[in-house]
Amino acid sequence: MIHEIAAGLWRWTAPHPDWRPGAEPGSAADWEQDVGSVLYDTPGAAVFFDPLLPPEPEPFWQWADARVAGRPVAVLTTIGWHRRSRSAFVERYAASVSRAKSSLPSGVESIVLRGAGETLFWLPEHRTLIAGDRILGAPEGGLRLCPESWLRYLPSSLTQAGLRELLRPLLELPVERVLVSHGEPVLSGGEDALRRVISAP
């Protein structure tokens, strides 16, 4: 399902290829079956974030081709696990995959979470934050942090408390939307939603 979030900003969902039913709540395998991806359609480039192809890709490719329309394409991933369909997009569009600040398309800023293994992306035009595995949609609405089990592979020994500190500078941004990979996105009041999850005990 593809939704236009704002002019030139799209989000779609597709089934995660490694999802399994019945995962223990809070475990490393505990996530929703469908995950979100984003397309930011700018005058100079088409920028895909954590793109995941749906099971029947051809209708999606037709839609994406129309958005790309021969322009340069960038494919940006928030976290290594989200390179799922990256190679297919690179092959189709000869896309750039660099997250170096000097290589980012105009209108896209990166926020590296040192020790968390993730890079967030900020779109000032739309006051939109794009998150991978560290900020999730909460079942009751709003946002939540990932379970601590999702952090245990990191060499930094990061905890949820440490993650909150890494995320605290986000409160300086005028965030309206938070587009998450897991769970439902926050489409308004993003700054308040972030403040609640970052300031939680």
Short mmCIF file of C-alpha atoms in Angstrom, two decimals:
data_model
loop_
_atom_site.label_atom_id
_atom_site.label_comp_id
_atom_site.label_asym_id
_atom_site.label_seq_id
_atom_site.Cartn_x
_atom_site.Cartn_y
_atom_site.Cartn_z
CA MET A 1 0.00 0.00 0.00
CA ILE A 2 1.44 3.36 -1.08
CA HIS A 3 0.45 6.60 0.65
CA GLU A 4 1.42 10.16 -0.23
CA ILE A 5 2.29 11.66 3.14
CA ALA A 6 2.90 15.16 1.75
CA ALA A 7 3.68 16.64 -1.65
CA GLY A 8 6.54 14.54 -3.02
CA LEU A 9 6.83 12.39 0.11
CA TRP A 10 5.59 8.81 -0.11
CA ARG A 11 5.52 5.81 2.22
CA TRP A 12 4.71 2.21 1.36
CA THR A 13 4.67 -1.04 3.26
CA ALA A 14 5.67 -4.57 2.30
CA PRO A 15 6.02 -7.87 4.18
CA HIS A 16 9.38 -8.35 5.88
CA PRO A 17 11.07 -11.40 4.31
CA ASP A 18 12.29 -12.74 7.68
CA TRP A 19 9.10 -12.19 9.67
CA ARG A 20 7.85 -15.21 11.58
CA PRO A 21 4.58 -15.43 13.53
CA GLY A 22 4.52 -16.04 17.25
CA ALA A 23 7.70 -14.21 18.25
CA GLU A 24 8.13 -13.68 21.97
CA PRO A 25 7.20 -10.08 22.90
CA GLY A 26 10.31 -7.95 23.34
CA SER A 27 12.55 -10.52 21.65
CA ALA A 28 14.97 -9.84 18.81
CA ALA A 29 12.41 -11.31 16.39
CA ASP A 30 9.49 -9.25 17.68
CA TRP A 31 8.29 -6.97 14.89
CA GLU A 32 5.21 -6.48 12.72
CA GLN A 33 4.96 -8.38 9.45
CA ASP A 34 4.73 -5.26 7.29
CA VAL A 35 7.52 -2.68 7.38
CA GLY A 36 7.68 0.81 5.93
CA SER A 37 9.82 2.39 3.22
CA VAL A 38 9.95 5.99 1.98
CA LEU A 39 10.41 7.86 -1.29
CA TYR A 40 11.32 11.54 -1.22
CA ASP A 41 10.63 13.02 -4.65
CA THR A 42 12.73 16.18 -5.10
CA PRO A 43 13.28 18.31 -8.20
CA GLY A 44 16.85 17.05 -8.48
CA ALA A 45 16.62 13.43 -7.41
CA ALA A 46 14.44 10.57 -6.25
CA VAL A 47 15.57 9.37 -2.84
CA PHE A 48 14.52 5.95 -1.51
CA PHE A 49 14.93 5.19 2.19
CA ASP A 50 15.13 1.56 3.35
CA PRO A 51 13.28 0.36 0.24
CA LEU A 52 11.66 -3.07 0.36
CA LEU A 53 10.04 -4.53 -2.72
CA PRO A 54 6.55 -5.99 -2.34
CA PRO A 55 5.97 -9.67 -3.19
CA GLU A 56 4.59 -8.75 -6.63
CA PRO A 57 7.05 -6.03 -7.64
CA GLU A 58 5.99 -5.12 -11.17
CA PRO A 59 3.14 -2.68 -10.26
CA PHE A 60 5.46 -1.08 -7.74
CA TRP A 61 8.23 -0.69 -10.32
CA GLN A 62 5.79 1.00 -12.70
CA TRP A 63 4.85 3.46 -9.98
CA ALA A 64 8.49 4.05 -8.99
CA ASP A 65 9.63 4.50 -12.60
CA ALA A 66 7.04 7.24 -13.05
CA ARG A 67 8.32 9.02 -9.93
CA VAL A 68 11.98 8.68 -10.95
CA ALA A 69 11.37 9.88 -14.50
CA GLY A 70 15.02 9.62 -15.53
CA ARG A 71 16.43 11.68 -12.65
CA PRO A 72 19.34 10.67 -10.42
CA VAL A 73 18.41 8.19 -7.70
CA ALA A 74 19.82 7.69 -4.22
CA VAL A 75 19.11 4.69 -2.00
CA LEU A 76 19.78 5.43 1.67
CA THR A 77 19.60 2.87 4.47
CA THR A 78 19.21 3.70 8.12
CA ILE A 79 20.76 0.44 9.35
CA GLY A 80 22.56 -2.54 7.83
CA TRP A 81 19.56 -4.87 8.26
CA HIS A 82 17.56 -2.65 5.90
CA ARG A 83 19.65 -3.31 2.79
CA ARG A 84 17.04 -5.94 1.90
CA SER A 85 16.11 -4.72 -1.61
CA ARG A 86 18.85 -2.14 -2.05
CA SER A 87 20.70 -4.01 -4.79
CA ALA A 88 17.53 -4.26 -6.91
CA PHE A 89 17.07 -0.49 -6.78
CA VAL A 90 20.73 0.14 -7.51
CA GLU A 91 20.60 -2.16 -10.52
CA ARG A 92 17.43 -0.64 -11.92
CA TYR A 93 18.37 3.02 -11.45
CA ALA A 94 22.19 3.02 -11.21
CA ALA A 95 21.57 4.58 -7.82
CA SER A 96 24.03 6.07 -5.36
CA VAL A 97 24.13 4.46 -1.91
CA SER A 98 26.58 6.80 -0.16
CA ARG A 99 25.52 8.19 3.22
CA ALA A 100 28.46 10.61 3.33
CA LYS A 101 27.16 14.08 4.10
CA SER A 102 28.87 15.50 1.00
CA SER A 103 27.07 12.96 -1.21
CA LEU A 104 23.54 13.33 0.14
CA PRO A 105 20.92 14.76 -2.22
CA SER A 106 19.84 18.33 -1.61
CA GLY A 107 17.20 18.51 1.10
CA VAL A 108 18.40 15.40 2.97
CA GLU A 109 20.44 15.55 6.18
CA SER A 110 21.89 12.59 8.06
CA ILE A 111 22.01 12.15 11.85
CA VAL A 112 24.45 9.43 12.88
CA LEU A 113 23.70 7.69 16.17
CA ARG A 114 27.21 6.78 17.30
CA GLY A 115 27.25 3.42 19.01
CA ALA A 116 23.67 2.61 17.97
CA GLY A 117 24.49 1.31 14.50
CA GLU A 118 21.94 3.60 12.85
CA THR A 119 21.71 6.75 10.77
CA LEU A 120 18.51 8.79 10.91
CA PHE A 121 17.55 11.11 8.07
CA TRP A 122 16.01 14.56 8.41
CA LEU A 123 13.99 16.25 5.64
CA PRO A 124 13.73 19.94 6.62
CA GLU A 125 11.25 20.74 3.83
CA HIS A 126 8.69 18.40 5.35
CA ARG A 127 9.89 18.57 8.97
CA THR A 128 10.12 14.79 8.73
CA LEU A 129 12.44 12.38 10.53
CA ILE A 130 13.05 8.95 9.00
CA ALA A 131 13.99 6.23 11.49
CA GLY A 132 15.07 2.62 11.13
CA ASP A 133 15.23 0.22 14.10
CA ARG A 134 15.84 2.50 17.07
CA ILE A 135 12.53 4.43 17.09
CA LEU A 136 9.37 2.42 16.43
CA GLY A 137 5.69 3.11 16.16
CA ALA A 138 3.89 2.27 19.42
CA PRO A 139 0.91 -0.11 19.29
CA GLU A 140 -1.33 2.47 20.96
CA GLY A 141 -0.08 5.28 18.72
CA GLY A 142 2.92 7.55 19.10
CA LEU A 143 6.47 6.25 19.39
CA ARG A 144 8.52 3.83 21.46
CA LEU A 145 12.14 2.76 21.62
CA CYS A 146 13.21 -0.58 20.26
CA PRO A 147 13.41 -3.44 22.80
CA GLU A 148 16.75 -3.81 24.55
CA SER A 149 17.07 -7.20 22.84
CA TRP A 150 17.53 -5.30 19.56
CA LEU A 151 20.63 -3.61 20.98
CA ARG A 152 22.48 -6.62 22.37
CA TYR A 153 24.49 -7.34 19.22
CA LEU A 154 26.09 -3.89 19.35
CA PRO A 155 29.72 -3.77 20.58
CA SER A 156 28.91 -0.54 22.42
CA SER A 157 26.71 -2.38 24.99
CA LEU A 158 24.10 0.33 24.45
CA THR A 159 21.03 0.27 26.70
CA GLN A 160 17.67 1.98 26.25
CA ALA A 161 18.80 4.67 28.70
CA GLY A 162 21.90 5.28 26.60
CA LEU A 163 19.82 5.34 23.44
CA ARG A 164 17.59 8.04 24.92
CA GLU A 165 20.67 10.19 25.49
CA LEU A 166 21.81 9.65 21.90
CA LEU A 167 18.37 10.70 20.68
CA ARG A 168 18.06 13.77 22.93
CA PRO A 169 19.52 16.22 20.33
CA LEU A 170 16.53 15.40 18.12
CA LEU A 171 14.43 17.53 20.45
CA GLU A 172 16.12 20.59 18.94
CA LEU A 173 14.51 19.84 15.57
CA PRO A 174 11.03 21.13 14.61
CA VAL A 175 9.77 17.62 13.90
CA GLU A 176 6.25 17.27 12.57
CA ARG A 177 6.40 13.69 11.25
CA VAL A 178 8.34 10.56 12.18
CA LEU A 179 8.31 7.88 9.50
CA VAL A 180 9.27 4.57 11.08
CA SER A 181 10.09 1.22 9.55
CA HIS A 182 8.26 -0.77 12.23
CA GLY A 183 4.75 0.19 13.29
CA GLU A 184 2.58 3.11 12.27
CA PRO A 185 4.20 6.47 11.46
CA VAL A 186 3.53 9.65 13.39
CA LEU A 187 2.11 12.12 10.87
CA SER A 188 1.57 15.11 13.16
CA GLY A 189 2.85 16.21 16.54
CA GLY A 190 6.16 14.47 16.00
CA GLU A 191 8.09 16.75 18.32
CA ASP A 192 5.79 15.95 21.25
CA ALA A 193 5.87 12.22 20.45
CA LEU A 194 9.67 12.27 20.44
CA ARG A 195 9.80 14.22 23.68
CA ARG A 196 7.58 11.68 25.42
CA VAL A 197 9.64 8.68 24.34
CA ILE A 198 13.04 10.31 24.94
CA SER A 199 12.06 11.71 28.34
CA ALA A 200 10.44 8.51 29.58
CA PRO A 201 12.03 6.99 32.72
#
